[in-house]
PDB file of C-alpha atoms and ligand atoms in Angstrom:
ATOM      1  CA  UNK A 221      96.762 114.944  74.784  1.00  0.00           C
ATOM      2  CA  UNK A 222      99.143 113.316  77.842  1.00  0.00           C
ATOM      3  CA  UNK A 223      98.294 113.042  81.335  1.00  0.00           C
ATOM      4  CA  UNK A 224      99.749 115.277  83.963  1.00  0.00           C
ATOM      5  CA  UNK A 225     103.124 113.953  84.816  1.00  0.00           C
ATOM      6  CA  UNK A 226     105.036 114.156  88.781  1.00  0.00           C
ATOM      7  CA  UNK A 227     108.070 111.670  89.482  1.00  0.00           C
ATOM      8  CA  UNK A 228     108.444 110.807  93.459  1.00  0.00           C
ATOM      9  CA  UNK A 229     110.670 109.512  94.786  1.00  0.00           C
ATOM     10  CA  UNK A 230     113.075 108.764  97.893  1.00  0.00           C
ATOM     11  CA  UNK A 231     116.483 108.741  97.094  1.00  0.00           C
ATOM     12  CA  UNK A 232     119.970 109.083  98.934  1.00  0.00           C
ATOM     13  CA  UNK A 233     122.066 112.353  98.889  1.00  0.00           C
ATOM     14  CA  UNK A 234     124.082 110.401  96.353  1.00  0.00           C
ATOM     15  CA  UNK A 235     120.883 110.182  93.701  1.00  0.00           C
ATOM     16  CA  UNK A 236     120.606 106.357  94.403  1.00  0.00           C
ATOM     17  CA  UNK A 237     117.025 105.458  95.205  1.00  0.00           C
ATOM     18  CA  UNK A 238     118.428 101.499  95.582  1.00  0.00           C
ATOM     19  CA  UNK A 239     121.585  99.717  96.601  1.00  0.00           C
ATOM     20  CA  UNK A 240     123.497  97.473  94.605  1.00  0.00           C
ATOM     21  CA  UNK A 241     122.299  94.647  96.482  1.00  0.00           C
ATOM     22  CA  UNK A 242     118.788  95.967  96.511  1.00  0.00           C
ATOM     23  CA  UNK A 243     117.825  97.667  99.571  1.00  0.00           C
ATOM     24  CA  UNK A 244     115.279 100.704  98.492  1.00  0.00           C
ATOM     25  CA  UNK A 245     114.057 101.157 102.388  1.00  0.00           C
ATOM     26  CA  UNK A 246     114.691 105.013 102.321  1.00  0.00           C
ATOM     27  CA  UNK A 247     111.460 107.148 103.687  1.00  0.00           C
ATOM     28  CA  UNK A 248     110.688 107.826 107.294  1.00  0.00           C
ATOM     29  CA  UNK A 249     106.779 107.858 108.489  1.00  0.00           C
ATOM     30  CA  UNK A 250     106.210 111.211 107.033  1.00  0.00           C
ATOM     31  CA  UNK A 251     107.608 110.598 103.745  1.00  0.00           C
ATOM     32  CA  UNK A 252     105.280 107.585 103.610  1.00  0.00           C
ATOM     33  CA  UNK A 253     102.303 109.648 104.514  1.00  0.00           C
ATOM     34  CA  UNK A 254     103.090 112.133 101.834  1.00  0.00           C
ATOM     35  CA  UNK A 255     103.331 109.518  99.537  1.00  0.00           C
ATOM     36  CA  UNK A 256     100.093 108.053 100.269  1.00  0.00           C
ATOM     37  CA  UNK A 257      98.589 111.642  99.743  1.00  0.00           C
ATOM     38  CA  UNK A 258      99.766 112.502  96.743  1.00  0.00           C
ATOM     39  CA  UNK A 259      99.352 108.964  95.272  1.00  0.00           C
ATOM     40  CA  UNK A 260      95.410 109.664  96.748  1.00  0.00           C
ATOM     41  CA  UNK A 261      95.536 113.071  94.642  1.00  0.00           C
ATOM     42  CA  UNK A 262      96.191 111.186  91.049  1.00  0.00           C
ATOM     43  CA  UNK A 263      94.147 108.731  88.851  1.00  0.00           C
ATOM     44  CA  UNK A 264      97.107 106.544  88.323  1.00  0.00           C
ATOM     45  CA  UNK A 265     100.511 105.627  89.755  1.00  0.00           C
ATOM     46  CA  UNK A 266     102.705 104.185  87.490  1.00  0.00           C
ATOM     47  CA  UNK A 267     106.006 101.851  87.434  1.00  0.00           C
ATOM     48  CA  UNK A 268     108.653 100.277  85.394  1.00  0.00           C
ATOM     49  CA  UNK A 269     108.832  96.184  85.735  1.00  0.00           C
ATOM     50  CA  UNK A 270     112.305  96.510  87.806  1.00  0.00           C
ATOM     51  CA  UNK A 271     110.725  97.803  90.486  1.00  0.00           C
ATOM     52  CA  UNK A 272     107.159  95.341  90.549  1.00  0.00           C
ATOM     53  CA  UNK A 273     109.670  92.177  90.047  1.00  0.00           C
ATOM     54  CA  UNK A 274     111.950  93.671  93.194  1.00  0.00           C
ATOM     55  CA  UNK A 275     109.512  94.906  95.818  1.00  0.00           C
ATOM     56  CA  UNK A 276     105.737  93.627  94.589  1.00  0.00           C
ATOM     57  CA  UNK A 277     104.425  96.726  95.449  1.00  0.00           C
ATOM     58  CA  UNK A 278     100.855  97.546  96.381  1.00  0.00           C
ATOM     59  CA  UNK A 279     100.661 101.072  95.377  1.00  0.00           C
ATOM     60  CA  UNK A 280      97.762 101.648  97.432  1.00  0.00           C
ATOM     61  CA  UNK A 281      96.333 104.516  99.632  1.00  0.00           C
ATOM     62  CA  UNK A 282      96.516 102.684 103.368  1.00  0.00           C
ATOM     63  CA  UNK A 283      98.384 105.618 105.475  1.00  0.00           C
ATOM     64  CA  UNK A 284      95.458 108.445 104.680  1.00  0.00           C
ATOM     65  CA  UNK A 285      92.071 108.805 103.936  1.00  0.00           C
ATOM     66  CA  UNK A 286      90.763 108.419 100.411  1.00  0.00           C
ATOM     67  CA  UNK A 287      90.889 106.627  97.478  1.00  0.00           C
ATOM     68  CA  UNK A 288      93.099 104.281  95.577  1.00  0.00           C
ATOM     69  CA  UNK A 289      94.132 105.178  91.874  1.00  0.00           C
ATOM     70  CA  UNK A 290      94.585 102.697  89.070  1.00  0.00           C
ATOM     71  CA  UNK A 291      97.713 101.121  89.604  1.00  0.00           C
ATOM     72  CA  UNK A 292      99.727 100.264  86.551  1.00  0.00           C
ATOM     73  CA  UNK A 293     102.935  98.685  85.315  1.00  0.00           C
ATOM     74  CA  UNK A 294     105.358  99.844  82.127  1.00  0.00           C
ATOM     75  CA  UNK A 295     106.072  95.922  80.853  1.00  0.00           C
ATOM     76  CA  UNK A 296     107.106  95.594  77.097  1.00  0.00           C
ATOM     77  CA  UNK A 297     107.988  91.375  78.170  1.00  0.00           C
ATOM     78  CA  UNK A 298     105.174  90.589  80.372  1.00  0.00           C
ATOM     79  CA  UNK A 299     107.623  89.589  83.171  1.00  0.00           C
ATOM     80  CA  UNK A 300     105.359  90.587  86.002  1.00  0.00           C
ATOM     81  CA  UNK A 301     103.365  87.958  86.792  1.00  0.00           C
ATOM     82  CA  UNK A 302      99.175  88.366  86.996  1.00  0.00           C
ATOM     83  CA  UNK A 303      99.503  87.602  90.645  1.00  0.00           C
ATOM     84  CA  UNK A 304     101.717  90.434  91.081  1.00  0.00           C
ATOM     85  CA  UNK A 305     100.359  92.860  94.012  1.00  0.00           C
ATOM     86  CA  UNK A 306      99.577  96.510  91.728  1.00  0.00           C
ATOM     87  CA  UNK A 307      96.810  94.254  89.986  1.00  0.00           C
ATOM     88  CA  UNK A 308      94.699  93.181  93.383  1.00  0.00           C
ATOM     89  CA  UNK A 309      91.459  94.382  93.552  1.00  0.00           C
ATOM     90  CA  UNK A 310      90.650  95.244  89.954  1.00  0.00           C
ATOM     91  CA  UNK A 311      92.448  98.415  89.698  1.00  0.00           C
ATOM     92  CA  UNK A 312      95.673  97.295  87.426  1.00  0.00           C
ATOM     93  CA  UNK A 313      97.071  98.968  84.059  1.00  0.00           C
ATOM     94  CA  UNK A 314      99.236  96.528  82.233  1.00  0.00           C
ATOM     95  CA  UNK A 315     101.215  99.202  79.380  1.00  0.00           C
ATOM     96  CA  UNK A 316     102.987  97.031  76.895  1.00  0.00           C
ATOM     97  CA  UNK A 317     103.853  96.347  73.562  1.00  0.00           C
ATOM     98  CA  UNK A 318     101.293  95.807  70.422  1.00  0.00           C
ATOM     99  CA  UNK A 319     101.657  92.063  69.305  1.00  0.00           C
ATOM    100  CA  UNK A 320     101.318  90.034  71.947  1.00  0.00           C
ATOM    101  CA  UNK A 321      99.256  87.008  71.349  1.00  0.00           C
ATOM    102  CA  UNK A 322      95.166  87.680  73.046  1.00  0.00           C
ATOM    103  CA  UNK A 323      96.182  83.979  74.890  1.00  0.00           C
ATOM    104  CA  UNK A 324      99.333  85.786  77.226  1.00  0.00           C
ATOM    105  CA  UNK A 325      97.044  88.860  77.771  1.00  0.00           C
ATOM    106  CA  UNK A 326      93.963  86.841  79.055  1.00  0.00           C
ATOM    107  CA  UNK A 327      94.779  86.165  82.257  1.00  0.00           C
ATOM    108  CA  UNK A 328      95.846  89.662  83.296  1.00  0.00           C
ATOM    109  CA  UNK A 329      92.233  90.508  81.708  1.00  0.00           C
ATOM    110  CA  UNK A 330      90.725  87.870  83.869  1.00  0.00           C
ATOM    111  CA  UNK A 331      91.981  90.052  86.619  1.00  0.00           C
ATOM    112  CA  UNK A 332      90.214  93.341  85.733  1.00  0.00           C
ATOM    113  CA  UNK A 333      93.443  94.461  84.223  1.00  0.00           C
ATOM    114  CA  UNK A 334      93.159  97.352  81.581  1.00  0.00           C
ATOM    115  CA  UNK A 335      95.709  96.595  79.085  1.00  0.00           C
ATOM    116  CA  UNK A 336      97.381  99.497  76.981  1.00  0.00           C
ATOM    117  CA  UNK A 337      99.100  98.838  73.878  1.00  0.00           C
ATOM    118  CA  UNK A 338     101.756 101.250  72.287  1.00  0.00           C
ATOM    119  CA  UNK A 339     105.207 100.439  70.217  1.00  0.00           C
ATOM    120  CA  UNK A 340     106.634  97.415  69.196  1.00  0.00           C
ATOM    121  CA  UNK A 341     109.546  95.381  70.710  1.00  0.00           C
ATOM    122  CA  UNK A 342     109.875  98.601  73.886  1.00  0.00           C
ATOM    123  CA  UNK A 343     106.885 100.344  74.782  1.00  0.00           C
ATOM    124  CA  UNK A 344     106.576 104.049  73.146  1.00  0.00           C
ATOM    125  CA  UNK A 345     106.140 105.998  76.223  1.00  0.00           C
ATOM    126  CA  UNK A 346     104.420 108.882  74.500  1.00  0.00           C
ATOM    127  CA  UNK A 347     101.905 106.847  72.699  1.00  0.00           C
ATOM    128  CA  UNK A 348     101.652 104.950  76.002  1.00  0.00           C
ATOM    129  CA  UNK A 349     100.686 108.094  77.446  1.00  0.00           C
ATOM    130  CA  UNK A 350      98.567 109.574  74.917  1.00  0.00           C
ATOM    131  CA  UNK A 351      96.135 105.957  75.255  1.00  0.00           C
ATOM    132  CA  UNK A 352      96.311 106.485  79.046  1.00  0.00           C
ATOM    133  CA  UNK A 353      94.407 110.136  78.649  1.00  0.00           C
ATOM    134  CA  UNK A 354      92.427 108.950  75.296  1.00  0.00           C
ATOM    135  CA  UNK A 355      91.474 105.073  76.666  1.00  0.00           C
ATOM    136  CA  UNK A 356      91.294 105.620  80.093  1.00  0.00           C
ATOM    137  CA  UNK A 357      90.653 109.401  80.783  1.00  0.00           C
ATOM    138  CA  UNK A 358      93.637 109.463  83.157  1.00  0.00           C
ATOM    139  CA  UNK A 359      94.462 112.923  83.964  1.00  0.00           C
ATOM    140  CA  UNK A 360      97.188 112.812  86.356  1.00  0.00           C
ATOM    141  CA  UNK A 361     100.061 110.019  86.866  1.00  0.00           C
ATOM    142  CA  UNK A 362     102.214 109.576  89.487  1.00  0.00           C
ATOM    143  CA  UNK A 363     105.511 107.913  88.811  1.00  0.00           C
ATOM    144  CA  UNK A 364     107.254 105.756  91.364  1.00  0.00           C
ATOM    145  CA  UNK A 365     110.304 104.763  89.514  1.00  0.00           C
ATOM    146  CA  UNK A 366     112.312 102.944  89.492  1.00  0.00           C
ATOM    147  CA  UNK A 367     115.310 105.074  88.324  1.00  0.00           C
ATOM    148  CA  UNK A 368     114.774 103.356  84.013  1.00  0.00           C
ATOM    149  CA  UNK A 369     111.080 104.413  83.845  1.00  0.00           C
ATOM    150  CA  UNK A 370     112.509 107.665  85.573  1.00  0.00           C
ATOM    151  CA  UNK A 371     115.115 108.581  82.875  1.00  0.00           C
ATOM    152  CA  UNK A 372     113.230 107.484  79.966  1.00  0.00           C
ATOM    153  CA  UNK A 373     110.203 109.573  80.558  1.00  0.00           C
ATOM    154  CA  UNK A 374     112.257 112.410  81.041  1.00  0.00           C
ATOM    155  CA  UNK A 375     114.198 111.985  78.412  1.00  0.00           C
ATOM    156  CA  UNK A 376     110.750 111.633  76.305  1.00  0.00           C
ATOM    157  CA  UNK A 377     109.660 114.986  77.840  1.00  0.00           C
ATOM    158  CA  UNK A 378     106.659 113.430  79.616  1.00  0.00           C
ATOM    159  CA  UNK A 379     107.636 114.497  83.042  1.00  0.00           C
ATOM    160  CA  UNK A 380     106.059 118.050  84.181  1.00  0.00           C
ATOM    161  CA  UNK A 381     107.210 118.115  88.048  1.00  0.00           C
ATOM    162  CA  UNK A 382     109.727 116.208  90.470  1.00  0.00           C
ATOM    163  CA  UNK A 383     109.547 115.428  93.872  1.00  0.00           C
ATOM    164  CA  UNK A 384     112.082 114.380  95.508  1.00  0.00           C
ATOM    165  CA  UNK A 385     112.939 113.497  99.129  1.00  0.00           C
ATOM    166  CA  UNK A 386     116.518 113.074  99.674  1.00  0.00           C
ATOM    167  CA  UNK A 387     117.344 110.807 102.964  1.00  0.00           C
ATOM    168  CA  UNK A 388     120.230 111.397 105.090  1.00  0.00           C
ATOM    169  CA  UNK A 389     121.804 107.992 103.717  1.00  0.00           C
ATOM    170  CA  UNK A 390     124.248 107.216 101.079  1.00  0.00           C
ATOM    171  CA  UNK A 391     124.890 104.110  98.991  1.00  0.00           C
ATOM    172  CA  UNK A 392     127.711 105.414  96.570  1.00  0.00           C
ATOM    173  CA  UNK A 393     126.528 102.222  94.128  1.00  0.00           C
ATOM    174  CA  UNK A 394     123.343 100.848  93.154  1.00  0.00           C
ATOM    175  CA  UNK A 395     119.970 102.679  91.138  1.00  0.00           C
ATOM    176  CA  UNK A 396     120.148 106.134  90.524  1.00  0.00           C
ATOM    177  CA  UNK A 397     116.661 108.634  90.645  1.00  0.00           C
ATOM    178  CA  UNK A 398     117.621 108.729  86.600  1.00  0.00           C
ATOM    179  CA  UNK A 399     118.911 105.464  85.011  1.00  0.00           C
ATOM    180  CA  UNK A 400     119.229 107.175  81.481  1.00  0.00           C
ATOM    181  CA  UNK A 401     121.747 109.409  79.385  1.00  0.00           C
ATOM    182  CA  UNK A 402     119.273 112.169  78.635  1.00  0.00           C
ATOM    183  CA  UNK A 403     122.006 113.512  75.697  1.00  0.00           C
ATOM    184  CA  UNK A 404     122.236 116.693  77.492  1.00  0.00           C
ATOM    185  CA  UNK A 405     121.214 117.989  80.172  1.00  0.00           C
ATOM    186  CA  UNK A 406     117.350 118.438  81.624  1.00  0.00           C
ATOM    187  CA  UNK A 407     116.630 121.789  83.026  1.00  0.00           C
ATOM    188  CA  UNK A 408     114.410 121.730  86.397  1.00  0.00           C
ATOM    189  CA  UNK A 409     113.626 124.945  88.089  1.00  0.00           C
ATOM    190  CA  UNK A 410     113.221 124.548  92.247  1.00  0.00           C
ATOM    191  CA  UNK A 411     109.480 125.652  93.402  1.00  0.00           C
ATOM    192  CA  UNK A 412     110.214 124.524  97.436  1.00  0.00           C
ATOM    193  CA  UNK A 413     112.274 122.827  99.632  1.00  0.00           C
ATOM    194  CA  UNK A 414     111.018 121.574 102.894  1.00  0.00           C
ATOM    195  CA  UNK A 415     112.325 119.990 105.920  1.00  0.00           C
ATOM    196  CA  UNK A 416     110.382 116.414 106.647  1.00  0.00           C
ATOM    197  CA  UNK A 417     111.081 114.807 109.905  1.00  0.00           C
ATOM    198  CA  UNK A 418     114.610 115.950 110.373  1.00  0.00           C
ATOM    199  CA  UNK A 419     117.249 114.713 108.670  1.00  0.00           C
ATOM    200  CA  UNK A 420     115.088 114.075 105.346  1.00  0.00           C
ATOM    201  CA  UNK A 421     114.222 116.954 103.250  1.00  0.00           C
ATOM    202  CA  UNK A 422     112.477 117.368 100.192  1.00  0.00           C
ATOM    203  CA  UNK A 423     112.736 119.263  96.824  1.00  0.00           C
ATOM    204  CA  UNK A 424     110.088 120.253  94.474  1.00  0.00           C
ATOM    205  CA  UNK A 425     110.769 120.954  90.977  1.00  0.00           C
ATOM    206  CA  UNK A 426     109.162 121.819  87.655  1.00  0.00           C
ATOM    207  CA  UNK A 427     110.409 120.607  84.155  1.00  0.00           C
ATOM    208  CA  UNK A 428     111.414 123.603  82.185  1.00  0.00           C
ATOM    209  CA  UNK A 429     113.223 121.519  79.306  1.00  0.00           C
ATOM    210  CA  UNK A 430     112.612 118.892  77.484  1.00  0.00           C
ATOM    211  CA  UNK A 431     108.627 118.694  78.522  1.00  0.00           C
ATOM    212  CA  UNK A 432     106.263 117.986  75.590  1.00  0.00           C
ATOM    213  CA  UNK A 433     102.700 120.314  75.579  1.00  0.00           C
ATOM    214  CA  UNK A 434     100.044 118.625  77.430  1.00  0.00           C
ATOM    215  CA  UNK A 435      97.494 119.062  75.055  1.00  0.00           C
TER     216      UNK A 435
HETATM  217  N1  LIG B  49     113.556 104.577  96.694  1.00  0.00           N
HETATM  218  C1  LIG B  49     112.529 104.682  95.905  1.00  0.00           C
HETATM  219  O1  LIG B  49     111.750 105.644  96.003  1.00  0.00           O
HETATM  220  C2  LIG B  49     112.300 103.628  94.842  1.00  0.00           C
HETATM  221  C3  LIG B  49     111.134 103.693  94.076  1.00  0.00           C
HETATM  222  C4  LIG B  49     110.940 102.739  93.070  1.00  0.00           C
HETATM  223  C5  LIG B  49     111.898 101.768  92.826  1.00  0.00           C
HETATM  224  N2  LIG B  49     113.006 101.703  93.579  1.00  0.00           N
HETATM  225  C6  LIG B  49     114.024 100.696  93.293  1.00  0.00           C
HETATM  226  O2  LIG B  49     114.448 100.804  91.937  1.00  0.00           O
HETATM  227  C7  LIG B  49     114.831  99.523  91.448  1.00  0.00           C
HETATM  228  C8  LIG B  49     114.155  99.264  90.112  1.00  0.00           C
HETATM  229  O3  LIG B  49     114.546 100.239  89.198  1.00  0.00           O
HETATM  230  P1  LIG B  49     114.925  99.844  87.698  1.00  0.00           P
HETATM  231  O4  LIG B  49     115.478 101.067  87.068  1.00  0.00           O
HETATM  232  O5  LIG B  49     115.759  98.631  87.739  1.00  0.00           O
HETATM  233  O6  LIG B  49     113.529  99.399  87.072  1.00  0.00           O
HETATM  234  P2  LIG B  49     112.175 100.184  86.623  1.00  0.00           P
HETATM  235  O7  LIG B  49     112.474 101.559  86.171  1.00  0.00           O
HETATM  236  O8  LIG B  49     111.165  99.982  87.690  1.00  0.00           O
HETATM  237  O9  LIG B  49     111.716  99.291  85.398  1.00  0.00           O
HETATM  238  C9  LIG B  49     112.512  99.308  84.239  1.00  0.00           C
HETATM  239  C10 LIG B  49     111.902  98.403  83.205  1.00  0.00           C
HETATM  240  O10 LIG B  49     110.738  98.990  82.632  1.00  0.00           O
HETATM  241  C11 LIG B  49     110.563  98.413  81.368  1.00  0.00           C
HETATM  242  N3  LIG B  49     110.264  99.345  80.284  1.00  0.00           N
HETATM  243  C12 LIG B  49     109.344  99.148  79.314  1.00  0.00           C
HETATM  244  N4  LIG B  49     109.350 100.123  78.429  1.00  0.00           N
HETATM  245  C13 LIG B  49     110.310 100.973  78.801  1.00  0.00           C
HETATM  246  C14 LIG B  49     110.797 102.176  78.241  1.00  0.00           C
HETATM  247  N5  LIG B  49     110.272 102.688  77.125  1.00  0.00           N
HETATM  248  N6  LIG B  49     111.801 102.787  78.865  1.00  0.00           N
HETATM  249  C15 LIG B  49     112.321 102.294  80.014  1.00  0.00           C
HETATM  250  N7  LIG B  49     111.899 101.150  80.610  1.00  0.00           N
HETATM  251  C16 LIG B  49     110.898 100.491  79.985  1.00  0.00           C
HETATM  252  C17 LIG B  49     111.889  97.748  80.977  1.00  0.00           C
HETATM  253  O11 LIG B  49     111.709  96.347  80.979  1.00  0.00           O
HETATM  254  P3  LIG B  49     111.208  95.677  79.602  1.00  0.00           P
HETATM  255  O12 LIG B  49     112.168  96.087  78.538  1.00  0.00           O
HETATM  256  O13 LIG B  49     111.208  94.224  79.895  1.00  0.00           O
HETATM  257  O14 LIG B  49     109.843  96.212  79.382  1.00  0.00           O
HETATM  258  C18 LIG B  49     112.831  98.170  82.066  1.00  0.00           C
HETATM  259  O15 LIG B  49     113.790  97.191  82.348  1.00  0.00           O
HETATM  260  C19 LIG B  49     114.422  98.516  92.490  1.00  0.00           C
HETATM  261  O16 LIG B  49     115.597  98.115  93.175  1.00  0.00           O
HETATM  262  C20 LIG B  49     113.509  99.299  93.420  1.00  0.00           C
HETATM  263  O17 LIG B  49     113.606  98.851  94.758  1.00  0.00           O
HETATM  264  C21 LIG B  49     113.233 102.620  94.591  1.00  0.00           C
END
């Protein structure tokens, strides 16, 4: 059993969804608003640590009606702090690595954090997301990069769509959508493309290969 898997994300029409020096500020007000929709559609949206330790995201639903998911963080180190923003209000999923002393977890706890353990030394993505369904019934994650938790649940065959809105901006350096060699390629078949507020557009695909069984 694994959740339901979509990637979103904003990204140049060079595949970079950051700039070398960091600037990630990509989506125009309908982008955002789609955003906030889908992410008020899943029971979790999900991150790697790169992107929590660059932008302290909130990963809430503000821009449309409904309800926040449970916001979690892929973090085999513990470098994002308990302060960080994804754990306000109770909400937060802290997926590391088995081993760590109860003493470093406690104050994430102390903050309502759920903490999911799976893999030593880097966190096993598909016995991360095996707990997620099994330990916290979580049916449906949304992925919001950045481009190494991207490529490394693809590569793992965890991902089941992609979303992608490419913006009419270029970095030619920087993140790309996929930080990962995937030893091959990925096969994606295209379900839609739609215009969003004029020079963005957006693509939706499905993962035909590699893509492990849900259940
Ligand atoms: N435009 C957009 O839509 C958008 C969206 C999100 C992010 N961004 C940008 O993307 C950048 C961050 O991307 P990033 O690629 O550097 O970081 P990331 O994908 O957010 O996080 C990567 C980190 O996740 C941790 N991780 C734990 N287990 C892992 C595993 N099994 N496989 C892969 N990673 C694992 C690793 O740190 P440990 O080894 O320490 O655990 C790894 O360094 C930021 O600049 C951000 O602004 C842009």
């Amino acid at each position: 059993l694994r959740p339901y898997t979509i990637i979103f994300s904003t990204m140049t029409v060079d595949g970079r969804i950051a700039s070398s020096s960091g600037e990630s500020l990509l989506s125009c007000r309908e982008d955002f608003v789609f955003q906030h929709r889908l992410r008020a559609m899943v029971d979790l949206v999900m991150v790697g640590s790169g992107t929590v330790l660059a932008d302290n995201p909130r990963l809430t639903v503000r821009l449309v009606p409904g309800r926040s998911p449970l916001r979690g963080v892929v973090d085999s180190r513990l470098r994002v702090p308990p302060e960080a923003r994804i754990f306000d209000g109770g909400r937060g999923v802290l997926v590391t690595v088995e081993g760590h002393p109860p003493g470093r977890l406690e104050p994430y706890r102390r903050r309502g954090v759920r903490v999911v353990e799976a893999g030593r030394g880097r966190v096993d993505l598909a016995g991360a997301w095996r707990l997620l369904a099994e330990e916290l019934g979580v049916r449906r994650v949304m992925v919001e990069g950045g481009g190494r938790l991207n490529g490394a649940l693809l590569r793992e065959g965890l991902v089941d769509e992609l979303i992608v809105t490419v913006a009419p901006f270029a970095y030619g350096a920087g993140t790309s959508l996929l930080e990962a060699d995937l030893g091959g390629r990925s096969v994606l078949a295209l379900d839609r493309v739609e215009r969003v507020c004029g020079g963005w557009a957006r693509l939706y695909y499905r993962v035909v290969e590699p893509r492990r069984p849900l259940g």
